[in-house]
Coordinates of C-alpha atoms in Angstrom, one line a residue:
M1 CA 177.0 84.2 75.1
L2 CA 175.9 84.0 71.5
Y3 CA 173.3 81.4 72.4
G4 CA 172.1 83.4 75.4
G5 CA 171.8 86.6 73.4
M6 CA 169.9 84.8 70.7
A7 CA 167.5 83.3 73.2
K8 CA 166.9 86.8 74.8
Y9 CA 166.3 88.2 71.3
M10 CA 163.8 85.4 70.5
R11 CA 161.9 86.0 73.8
K12 CA 161.7 89.7 73.0
F13 CA 160.5 88.9 69.5
L14 CA 157.9 86.5 70.7
R15 CA 156.6 89.0 73.2
M16 CA 156.3 91.7 70.5
A17 CA 154.6 89.2 68.1
L18 CA 152.1 88.2 70.8
L19 CA 151.5 91.9 71.6
I20 CA 150.8 92.6 68.0
L21 CA 148.6 89.6 67.7
C22 CA 146.6 90.7 70.7
V23 CA 146.2 94.2 69.4
C24 CA 145.0 92.8 66.0
V25 CA 142.5 90.5 67.7
M26 CA 141.2 93.3 69.9
G27 CA 141.0 95.6 66.8
Y28 CA 139.1 93.0 64.8
S29 CA 136.7 92.2 67.7
G30 CA 136.1 95.9 68.2
F31 CA 135.4 96.3 64.5
Q32 CA 133.0 93.3 64.6
L33 CA 131.2 94.9 67.6
Y34 CA 131.0 98.2 65.8
E35 CA 129.5 96.5 62.8
I36 CA 126.9 94.7 64.9
Y37 CA 125.8 97.7 66.9
S38 CA 125.8 100.0 64.0
G39 CA 123.6 97.4 62.3
Y40 CA 121.3 97.5 65.3
A41 CA 121.1 101.3 65.0
Q42 CA 120.4 101.1 61.3
A43 CA 117.7 98.5 61.8
D44 CA 116.1 100.5 64.6
K45 CA 116.0 103.5 62.3
T46 CA 114.6 101.5 59.4
Y47 CA 111.8 99.9 61.4
A48 CA 110.9 103.2 63.1
S49 CA 110.6 104.7 59.7
A50 CA 108.3 101.9 58.5
S51 CA 106.1 102.3 61.5
D52 CA 105.9 106.1 61.0
R53 CA 105.1 105.8 57.3
Y54 CA 102.7 102.8 57.2
V55 CA 101.1 102.6 60.6
K56 CA 98.7 104.9 62.4
P57 CA 96.3 104.7 65.3
N58 CA 92.9 103.1 64.6
T59 CA 90.2 105.5 65.6
R60 CA 87.6 102.8 65.3
A61 CA 89.2 100.9 68.2
D62 CA 87.6 103.4 70.6
S63 CA 84.5 104.3 68.7
T64 CA 81.0 103.4 69.7
Q65 CA 77.9 103.0 67.5
S66 CA 74.5 104.3 68.2
K67 CA 71.5 102.1 68.0
Q68 CA 68.4 103.4 66.2
D69 CA 66.7 104.0 69.6
G70 CA 69.6 106.3 70.7
A71 CA 71.2 103.8 73.0
T72 CA 74.9 103.0 72.7
E73 CA 76.4 99.6 71.9
N74 CA 79.6 98.3 73.2
P75 CA 82.7 99.6 71.5
R76 CA 83.3 97.9 68.2
K77 CA 86.1 95.4 68.3
A78 CA 89.1 96.6 66.2
A79 CA 92.9 96.5 66.3
P80 CA 94.4 99.6 68.0
I81 CA 96.5 100.3 64.8
Q82 CA 96.0 100.4 61.1
V83 CA 98.6 99.4 58.5
N84 CA 98.7 100.6 54.9
F85 CA 99.6 97.3 53.3
D86 CA 99.1 98.7 49.8
E87 CA 102.1 101.0 50.2
L88 CA 104.0 98.6 52.4
R89 CA 103.9 95.9 49.8
Q90 CA 105.0 98.3 47.1
E91 CA 108.3 98.4 48.9
N92 CA 108.5 94.6 49.4
E93 CA 105.9 92.2 48.1
D94 CA 107.0 89.6 50.6
V95 CA 105.2 91.4 53.4
V96 CA 102.4 89.2 54.7
G97 CA 101.4 90.9 58.0
W98 CA 102.3 93.1 60.9
I99 CA 102.7 92.0 64.6
Y100 CA 102.0 94.4 67.4
C101 CA 101.9 94.2 71.2
P102 CA 100.8 97.3 73.0
D103 CA 103.2 99.0 75.4
T104 CA 106.2 96.8 74.2
P105 CA 108.8 97.2 71.5
L106 CA 107.0 94.5 69.4
N107 CA 105.8 96.5 66.4
F108 CA 107.1 95.0 63.2
P109 CA 106.2 93.9 59.6
I110 CA 106.2 90.2 58.9
V111 CA 107.7 88.9 55.6
Q112 CA 107.9 85.4 54.1
G113 CA 110.7 84.2 51.8
Q114 CA 111.2 81.1 49.7
D115 CA 113.1 79.5 52.5
N116 CA 113.9 80.1 56.2
D117 CA 117.4 81.5 55.5
Y118 CA 116.9 84.5 53.2
Y119 CA 115.6 86.9 55.9
L120 CA 117.9 85.7 58.7
R121 CA 120.3 88.5 58.0
R122 CA 118.1 90.9 56.0
M123 CA 115.7 93.5 57.1
W124 CA 112.0 93.6 55.9
N125 CA 112.9 95.7 52.9
G126 CA 115.6 93.2 51.8
E127 CA 118.6 95.2 52.9
S128 CA 121.4 93.2 54.5
N129 CA 121.6 93.6 58.3
Y130 CA 122.6 91.4 61.2
S131 CA 119.3 92.1 62.9
G132 CA 117.3 90.4 60.3
C133 CA 113.5 90.7 60.5
I134 CA 110.3 89.0 61.6
F135 CA 109.5 86.3 59.0
M136 CA 106.9 83.5 58.5
D137 CA 108.0 79.9 58.0
Y138 CA 108.1 79.3 54.3
R139 CA 105.9 76.2 54.8
C140 CA 103.0 78.2 56.0
D141 CA 100.1 79.8 54.1
E142 CA 100.8 83.5 53.8
T143 CA 97.1 84.3 54.7
F144 CA 97.4 82.7 58.1
R145 CA 94.7 80.2 57.3
D146 CA 96.8 77.2 58.5
Y147 CA 96.0 75.6 61.8
N148 CA 99.3 77.0 63.2
S149 CA 101.5 79.7 61.5
I150 CA 105.1 79.8 62.7
I151 CA 106.9 83.2 62.8
Y152 CA 110.6 83.7 63.6
G153 CA 112.6 86.6 64.9
H154 CA 116.0 87.1 66.5
N155 CA 116.5 87.5 70.2
M156 CA 118.3 90.9 70.1
N157 CA 120.6 92.2 72.8
N158 CA 119.0 95.6 72.4
D159 CA 115.5 94.2 73.2
G160 CA 114.4 94.4 69.6
M161 CA 112.7 91.8 67.4
F162 CA 111.5 88.9 69.5
A163 CA 113.5 89.6 72.7
I164 CA 110.2 90.0 74.6
L165 CA 109.3 86.3 74.1
E166 CA 111.6 85.4 77.1
E167 CA 109.5 87.7 79.3
Y168 CA 106.4 85.6 78.7
L169 CA 107.9 82.9 80.9
R170 CA 107.1 85.3 83.8
P171 CA 103.4 85.2 84.7
E172 CA 103.6 88.8 85.8
F173 CA 104.6 89.9 82.3
Y174 CA 101.8 87.8 80.7
Q175 CA 99.2 89.4 83.0
E176 CA 100.3 92.8 81.8
H177 CA 100.4 91.8 78.1
P178 CA 98.0 89.0 77.5
V179 CA 97.0 90.2 74.0
M180 CA 98.9 91.0 70.8
Y181 CA 97.5 91.9 67.4
L182 CA 98.2 90.5 64.0
L183 CA 97.2 92.6 61.0
T184 CA 97.2 91.3 57.4
P185 CA 96.3 92.7 54.0
D186 CA 93.0 90.8 54.2
A187 CA 91.9 90.9 57.9
D188 CA 93.0 91.7 61.5
Y189 CA 93.2 89.4 64.5
Q190 CA 93.4 89.7 68.2
V191 CA 96.1 87.3 69.5
D192 CA 95.3 85.8 72.9
V193 CA 98.5 84.4 74.4
I194 CA 97.9 80.9 75.6
A195 CA 101.3 79.4 76.1
S196 CA 105.0 80.3 76.7
I197 CA 107.5 77.6 76.3
L198 CA 111.3 77.0 76.7
T199 CA 112.1 74.0 74.4
G200 CA 114.6 72.8 71.9
S201 CA 114.9 73.5 68.2
D202 CA 113.9 69.9 67.4
S203 CA 110.6 70.2 69.3
E204 CA 107.5 68.6 67.7
L205 CA 105.8 71.9 68.1
Y206 CA 107.6 73.0 64.9
E207 CA 105.7 70.4 62.9
C208 CA 102.9 72.0 60.9
P209 CA 99.5 70.5 61.7
V210 CA 97.6 69.5 58.6
T211 CA 94.6 67.8 60.1
E212 CA 92.3 68.7 63.0
S213 CA 93.7 65.8 65.1
D214 CA 97.2 67.1 64.4
F215 CA 96.2 70.5 65.7
D216 CA 94.5 69.1 68.8
R217 CA 97.7 67.3 69.6
F218 CA 99.7 70.5 69.0
L219 CA 97.5 72.4 71.4
E220 CA 97.7 69.7 74.0
N221 CA 101.5 69.6 73.8
A222 CA 101.9 73.3 73.9
M223 CA 99.7 73.7 76.9
A224 CA 101.5 70.9 78.7
E225 CA 104.9 72.5 78.2
S226 CA 103.7 76.1 78.9
A227 CA 105.0 78.1 81.9
L228 CA 101.8 80.2 81.9
P229 CA 98.8 79.5 84.1
V230 CA 96.3 80.1 81.2
N231 CA 92.9 78.5 81.5
M232 CA 91.3 78.3 78.1
D233 CA 88.8 76.1 76.4
L234 CA 91.0 74.6 73.6
Q235 CA 87.8 73.5 71.7
A236 CA 87.2 77.2 71.0
V237 CA 90.7 77.7 69.4
E238 CA 90.6 77.2 65.6
H239 CA 93.9 78.9 64.5
T240 CA 97.1 79.9 66.2
I241 CA 100.4 81.6 65.6
M242 CA 103.6 80.5 67.2
L243 CA 106.4 83.0 67.7
S244 CA 109.9 81.6 67.9
T245 CA 113.3 82.9 68.9
C246 CA 116.7 81.7 70.2
A247 CA 117.2 81.0 73.9
Y248 CA 120.5 80.4 75.7
E249 CA 119.6 78.2 78.6
F250 CA 121.0 75.2 76.8
E251 CA 122.3 74.3 73.3
D252 CA 119.8 75.0 70.5
A253 CA 117.2 76.2 73.0
R254 CA 114.2 78.2 71.8
Y255 CA 111.5 80.5 73.4
L256 CA 108.1 79.9 72.0
V257 CA 104.9 82.0 72.5
V258 CA 101.6 80.5 71.2
G259 CA 98.7 82.8 70.6
A260 CA 95.1 81.9 69.6
L261 CA 93.8 84.0 66.7
R262 CA 90.5 85.8 67.4
P263 CA 89.1 87.2 64.2
L264 CA 88.3 90.9 64.0
D265 CA 86.1 92.3 61.2
G266 CA 85.2 88.8 59.9
A267 CA 88.6 87.3 59.4
L268 CA 88.8 83.6 58.7
E269 CA 85.1 83.3 58.2

Protein backbone atom coordinates (compact mmCIF):
# COMPACT_ATOMS: atom_id res chain seq x y z
CA MET A 1 0.00 0.00 0.00
CA LEU A 2 2.80 2.37 0.86
CA TYR A 3 4.51 1.68 -2.47
CA GLY A 4 1.26 2.10 -4.42
CA GLY A 5 0.50 5.39 -2.68
CA MET A 6 3.97 6.67 -3.38
CA ALA A 7 3.70 5.71 -7.07
CA LYS A 8 0.33 7.45 -7.33
CA TYR A 9 1.79 10.54 -5.71
CA MET A 10 4.77 10.53 -8.11
CA ARG A 11 2.48 10.23 -11.13
CA LYS A 12 0.44 13.16 -9.87
CA PHE A 13 3.61 15.14 -9.23
CA LEU A 14 4.99 14.40 -12.70
CA ARG A 15 1.71 15.40 -14.35
CA MET A 16 1.73 18.67 -12.44
CA ALA A 17 5.40 19.30 -13.28
CA LEU A 18 4.73 18.58 -16.95
CA LEU A 19 1.73 20.92 -16.90
CA ILE A 20 3.82 23.68 -15.34
CA LEU A 21 6.59 23.10 -17.89
CA CYS A 22 4.10 23.31 -20.77
CA VAL A 23 2.65 26.52 -19.38
CA CYS A 24 6.14 27.99 -19.03
CA VAL A 25 7.09 27.01 -22.59
CA MET A 26 3.84 28.45 -23.95
CA GLY A 27 4.38 31.62 -21.95
CA TYR A 28 7.93 32.01 -23.18
CA SER A 29 6.90 31.30 -26.77
CA GLY A 30 4.10 33.83 -26.47
CA PHE A 31 6.53 36.39 -25.11
CA GLN A 32 8.93 35.70 -27.98
CA LEU A 33 6.13 36.14 -30.52
CA TYR A 34 5.09 39.36 -28.80
CA GLU A 35 8.67 40.62 -28.97
CA ILE A 36 8.93 39.76 -32.68
CA TYR A 37 5.63 41.28 -33.75
CA SER A 38 6.00 44.34 -31.58
CA GLY A 39 9.40 44.73 -33.24
CA TYR A 40 7.70 44.50 -36.62
CA ALA A 41 5.30 47.26 -35.59
CA GLN A 42 8.13 49.44 -34.31
CA ALA A 43 10.09 48.92 -37.53
CA ASP A 44 7.06 49.70 -39.70
CA LYS A 45 6.55 52.92 -37.77
CA THR A 46 10.23 53.86 -38.01
CA TYR A 47 10.46 53.28 -41.76
CA ALA A 48 7.16 55.02 -42.45
CA SER A 49 8.46 58.00 -40.49
CA ALA A 50 11.69 58.02 -42.51
CA SER A 51 9.73 57.97 -45.76
CA ASP A 52 7.46 60.79 -44.58
CA ARG A 53 10.38 62.95 -43.43
CA TYR A 54 12.97 62.41 -46.13
CA VAL A 55 11.10 61.33 -49.29
CA LYS A 56 8.74 63.28 -51.50
CA PRO A 57 7.32 62.89 -55.02
CA ASN A 58 9.57 64.11 -57.80
CA THR A 59 7.63 66.62 -59.88
CA ARG A 60 10.30 66.45 -62.59
CA ALA A 61 9.31 62.86 -63.33
CA ASP A 62 6.18 64.06 -65.13
CA SER A 63 7.51 67.36 -66.43
CA THR A 64 8.07 68.28 -70.06
CA GLN A 65 10.47 70.76 -71.52
CA SER A 66 9.63 73.14 -74.33
CA LYS A 67 11.89 73.52 -77.30
CA GLN A 68 12.79 76.95 -78.52
CA ASP A 69 10.40 76.51 -81.44
CA GLY A 70 7.52 75.86 -79.06
CA ALA A 71 7.32 72.09 -79.59
CA THR A 72 7.37 69.73 -76.63
CA GLU A 73 10.08 67.16 -76.00
CA ASN A 74 9.53 63.77 -74.40
CA PRO A 75 9.19 63.85 -70.61
CA ARG A 76 12.57 64.13 -68.94
CA LYS A 77 13.75 60.88 -67.40
CA ALA A 78 13.75 61.13 -63.62
CA ALA A 79 13.03 58.94 -60.62
CA PRO A 80 9.44 59.26 -59.32
CA ILE A 81 10.67 60.21 -55.84
CA GLN A 82 13.28 62.51 -54.33
CA VAL A 83 15.29 61.74 -51.19
CA ASN A 84 16.84 64.35 -48.89
CA PHE A 85 20.13 62.57 -48.25
CA ASP A 86 21.67 65.55 -46.47
CA GLU A 87 19.18 65.26 -43.61
CA LEU A 88 18.98 61.47 -43.83
CA ARG A 89 22.74 61.08 -43.35
CA GLN A 90 22.71 63.46 -40.41
CA GLU A 91 20.76 60.76 -38.60
CA ASN A 92 23.04 57.95 -39.82
CA GLU A 93 26.13 58.52 -41.94
CA ASP A 94 26.05 54.84 -42.98
CA VAL A 95 23.18 55.58 -45.40
CA VAL A 96 24.35 54.97 -48.97
CA GLY A 97 21.09 54.96 -50.93
CA TRP A 98 17.36 54.39 -51.15
CA ILE A 99 15.58 51.51 -52.95
CA TYR A 100 12.06 52.02 -54.30
CA CYS A 101 9.66 49.91 -56.35
CA PRO A 102 6.39 51.65 -57.32
CA ASP A 103 3.15 50.10 -56.08
CA THR A 104 4.92 47.71 -53.69
CA PRO A 105 6.06 47.92 -50.04
CA LEU A 106 9.69 48.25 -51.21
CA ASN A 107 10.59 51.79 -50.15
CA PHE A 108 13.60 51.77 -47.82
CA PRO A 109 16.93 53.41 -47.08
CA ILE A 110 20.07 51.37 -47.72
CA VAL A 111 22.96 51.41 -45.25
CA GLN A 112 26.42 49.86 -45.22
CA GLY A 113 28.29 48.65 -42.14
CA GLN A 114 31.87 47.52 -41.53
CA ASP A 115 30.71 43.91 -41.91
CA ASN A 116 27.58 41.99 -42.93
CA ASP A 117 26.46 41.28 -39.36
CA TYR A 118 25.99 44.69 -37.75
CA TYR A 119 22.71 45.60 -39.47
CA LEU A 120 21.16 42.11 -39.42
CA ARG A 121 19.24 43.02 -36.26
CA ARG A 122 19.40 46.82 -36.39
CA MET A 123 17.20 49.28 -38.19
CA TRP A 124 18.63 51.89 -40.53
CA ASN A 125 19.03 54.35 -37.66
CA GLY A 126 21.08 51.86 -35.63
CA GLU A 127 18.36 50.91 -33.14
CA SER A 128 18.17 47.23 -32.24
CA ASN A 129 15.26 45.46 -33.94
CA TYR A 130 14.58 41.92 -35.18
CA SER A 131 13.48 43.31 -38.56
CA GLY A 132 16.94 44.65 -39.34
CA CYS A 133 17.24 46.83 -42.43
CA ILE A 134 18.29 46.89 -46.07
CA PHE A 135 22.10 46.95 -46.22
CA MET A 136 24.87 46.79 -48.80
CA ASP A 137 27.59 44.15 -48.69
CA TYR A 138 30.58 45.64 -46.89
CA ARG A 139 32.83 44.56 -49.77
CA CYS A 140 31.06 46.83 -52.25
CA ASP A 141 31.80 50.44 -53.16
CA GLU A 142 29.25 52.66 -51.43
CA THR A 143 28.83 54.73 -54.61
CA PHE A 144 27.51 51.69 -56.56
CA ARG A 145 30.36 51.96 -59.07
CA ASP A 146 31.25 48.28 -58.79
CA TYR A 147 30.25 45.96 -61.60
CA ASN A 148 27.73 44.38 -59.23
CA SER A 149 26.58 45.72 -55.86
CA ILE A 150 25.02 43.21 -53.44
CA ILE A 151 22.19 44.37 -51.17
CA TYR A 152 20.66 42.26 -48.39
CA GLY A 153 17.34 42.35 -46.56
CA HIS A 154 15.21 40.02 -44.46
CA ASN A 155 12.30 38.06 -45.91
CA MET A 156 9.69 39.32 -43.41
CA ASN A 157 6.46 37.52 -42.51
CA ASN A 158 4.61 40.85 -42.67
CA ASP A 159 5.69 41.37 -46.32
CA GLY A 160 8.26 43.97 -45.29
CA MET A 161 11.89 44.44 -46.35
CA PHE A 162 12.76 42.04 -49.19
CA ALA A 163 9.68 39.81 -48.97
CA ILE A 164 8.67 40.80 -52.51
CA LEU A 165 11.77 39.17 -54.02
CA GLU A 166 10.01 35.82 -53.95
CA GLU A 167 7.24 37.31 -56.06
CA TYR A 168 9.69 37.95 -58.90
CA LEU A 169 9.82 34.22 -59.54
CA ARG A 170 6.36 34.70 -61.06
CA PRO A 171 6.50 36.22 -64.56
CA GLU A 172 3.14 37.89 -63.92
CA PHE A 173 4.57 39.90 -61.03
CA TYR A 174 7.62 40.84 -63.06
CA GLN A 175 5.45 42.08 -65.92
CA GLU A 176 3.64 44.36 -63.47
CA HIS A 177 6.84 45.57 -61.75
CA PRO A 178 9.74 45.38 -64.23
CA VAL A 179 11.38 48.54 -62.90
CA MET A 180 12.74 49.68 -59.55
CA TYR A 181 14.65 52.84 -58.66
CA LEU A 182 17.90 53.31 -56.80
CA LEU A 183 18.59 56.78 -55.45
CA THR A 184 21.96 57.78 -53.98
CA PRO A 185 23.48 60.98 -52.63
CA ASP A 186 25.29 61.44 -55.95
CA ALA A 187 22.88 60.21 -58.62
CA ASP A 188 19.67 58.31 -59.38
CA TYR A 189 19.21 55.12 -61.38
CA GLN A 190 16.43 53.19 -63.00
CA VAL A 191 16.79 49.50 -62.14
CA ASP A 192 15.61 47.21 -64.94
CA VAL A 193 14.98 43.77 -63.45
CA ILE A 194 16.74 41.17 -65.61
CA ALA A 195 16.85 38.02 -63.46
CA SER A 196 15.06 36.33 -60.56
CA ILE A 197 16.79 33.33 -59.04
CA LEU A 198 16.29 30.69 -56.35
CA THR A 199 19.72 29.46 -55.31
CA GLY A 200 21.91 28.58 -52.33
CA SER A 201 23.85 30.85 -50.02
CA ASP A 202 27.09 29.43 -51.48
CA SER A 203 26.23 30.51 -55.03
CA GLU A 204 29.01 31.92 -57.19
CA LEU A 205 26.75 34.89 -57.82
CA TYR A 206 27.81 36.25 -54.42
CA GLU A 207 31.38 36.66 -55.66
CA CYS A 208 32.15 40.28 -56.49
CA PRO A 209 33.24 40.75 -60.13
CA VAL A 210 36.48 42.74 -60.35
CA THR A 211 37.15 42.50 -64.08
CA GLU A 212 35.00 42.85 -67.17
CA SER A 213 35.34 39.13 -67.88
CA ASP A 214 34.21 38.38 -64.30
CA PHE A 215 31.18 40.55 -64.84
CA ASP A 216 30.36 38.90 -68.17
CA ARG A 217 30.47 35.51 -66.47
CA PHE A 218 28.29 36.81 -63.62
CA LEU A 219 25.65 38.04 -66.09
CA GLU A 220 25.69 34.80 -68.06
CA ASN A 221 25.26 32.71 -64.89
CA ALA A 222 22.51 34.95 -63.58
CA MET A 223 20.53 34.80 -66.80
CA ALA A 224 21.04 31.04 -67.06
CA GLU A 225 19.57 30.49 -63.57
CA SER A 226 16.79 33.07 -63.88
CA ALA A 227 13.11 32.13 -63.78
CA LEU A 228 12.17 35.21 -65.81
CA PRO A 229 11.73 35.33 -69.59
CA VAL A 230 13.76 38.54 -69.97
CA ASN A 231 15.30 39.23 -73.34
CA MET A 232 18.07 41.80 -72.92
CA ASP A 233 21.29 42.60 -74.72
CA LEU A 234 23.83 41.89 -72.00
CA GLN A 235 26.45 43.92 -73.85
CA ALA A 236 24.46 47.03 -72.94
CA VAL A 237 24.61 46.23 -69.19
CA GLU A 238 27.51 47.95 -67.45
CA HIS A 239 26.50 47.85 -63.77
CA THR A 240 23.99 45.83 -61.74
CA ILE A 241 22.64 45.49 -58.26
CA MET A 242 21.72 42.10 -56.79
CA LEU A 243 19.05 41.99 -54.08
CA SER A 244 19.28 38.99 -51.75
CA THR A 245 17.01 37.50 -49.08
CA CYS A 246 16.37 34.17 -47.36
CA ALA A 247 14.21 31.47 -48.95
CA TYR A 248 12.80 28.34 -47.35
CA GLU A 249 12.54 25.86 -50.23
CA PHE A 250 15.68 24.09 -48.97
CA GLU A 251 18.43 24.61 -46.41
CA ASP A 252 20.32 27.90 -46.84
CA ALA A 253 18.21 28.85 -49.86
CA ARG A 254 18.17 32.41 -51.18
CA TYR A 255 16.01 34.54 -53.47
CA LEU A 256 18.01 36.84 -55.73
CA VAL A 257 16.82 39.62 -58.01
CA VAL A 258 19.34 41.17 -60.39
CA GLY A 259 18.71 44.60 -61.88
CA ALA A 260 20.62 46.52 -64.54
CA LEU A 261 21.37 50.10 -63.56
CA ARG A 262 20.24 52.70 -66.07
CA PRO A 263 21.74 56.09 -65.14
CA LEU A 264 19.41 59.02 -64.68
CA ASP A 265 20.78 62.57 -64.66
CA GLY A 266 24.26 61.51 -65.72
CA ALA A 267 25.05 58.89 -63.09
CA LEU A 268 28.13 56.72 -63.61
CA GLU A 269 29.34 58.82 -66.53
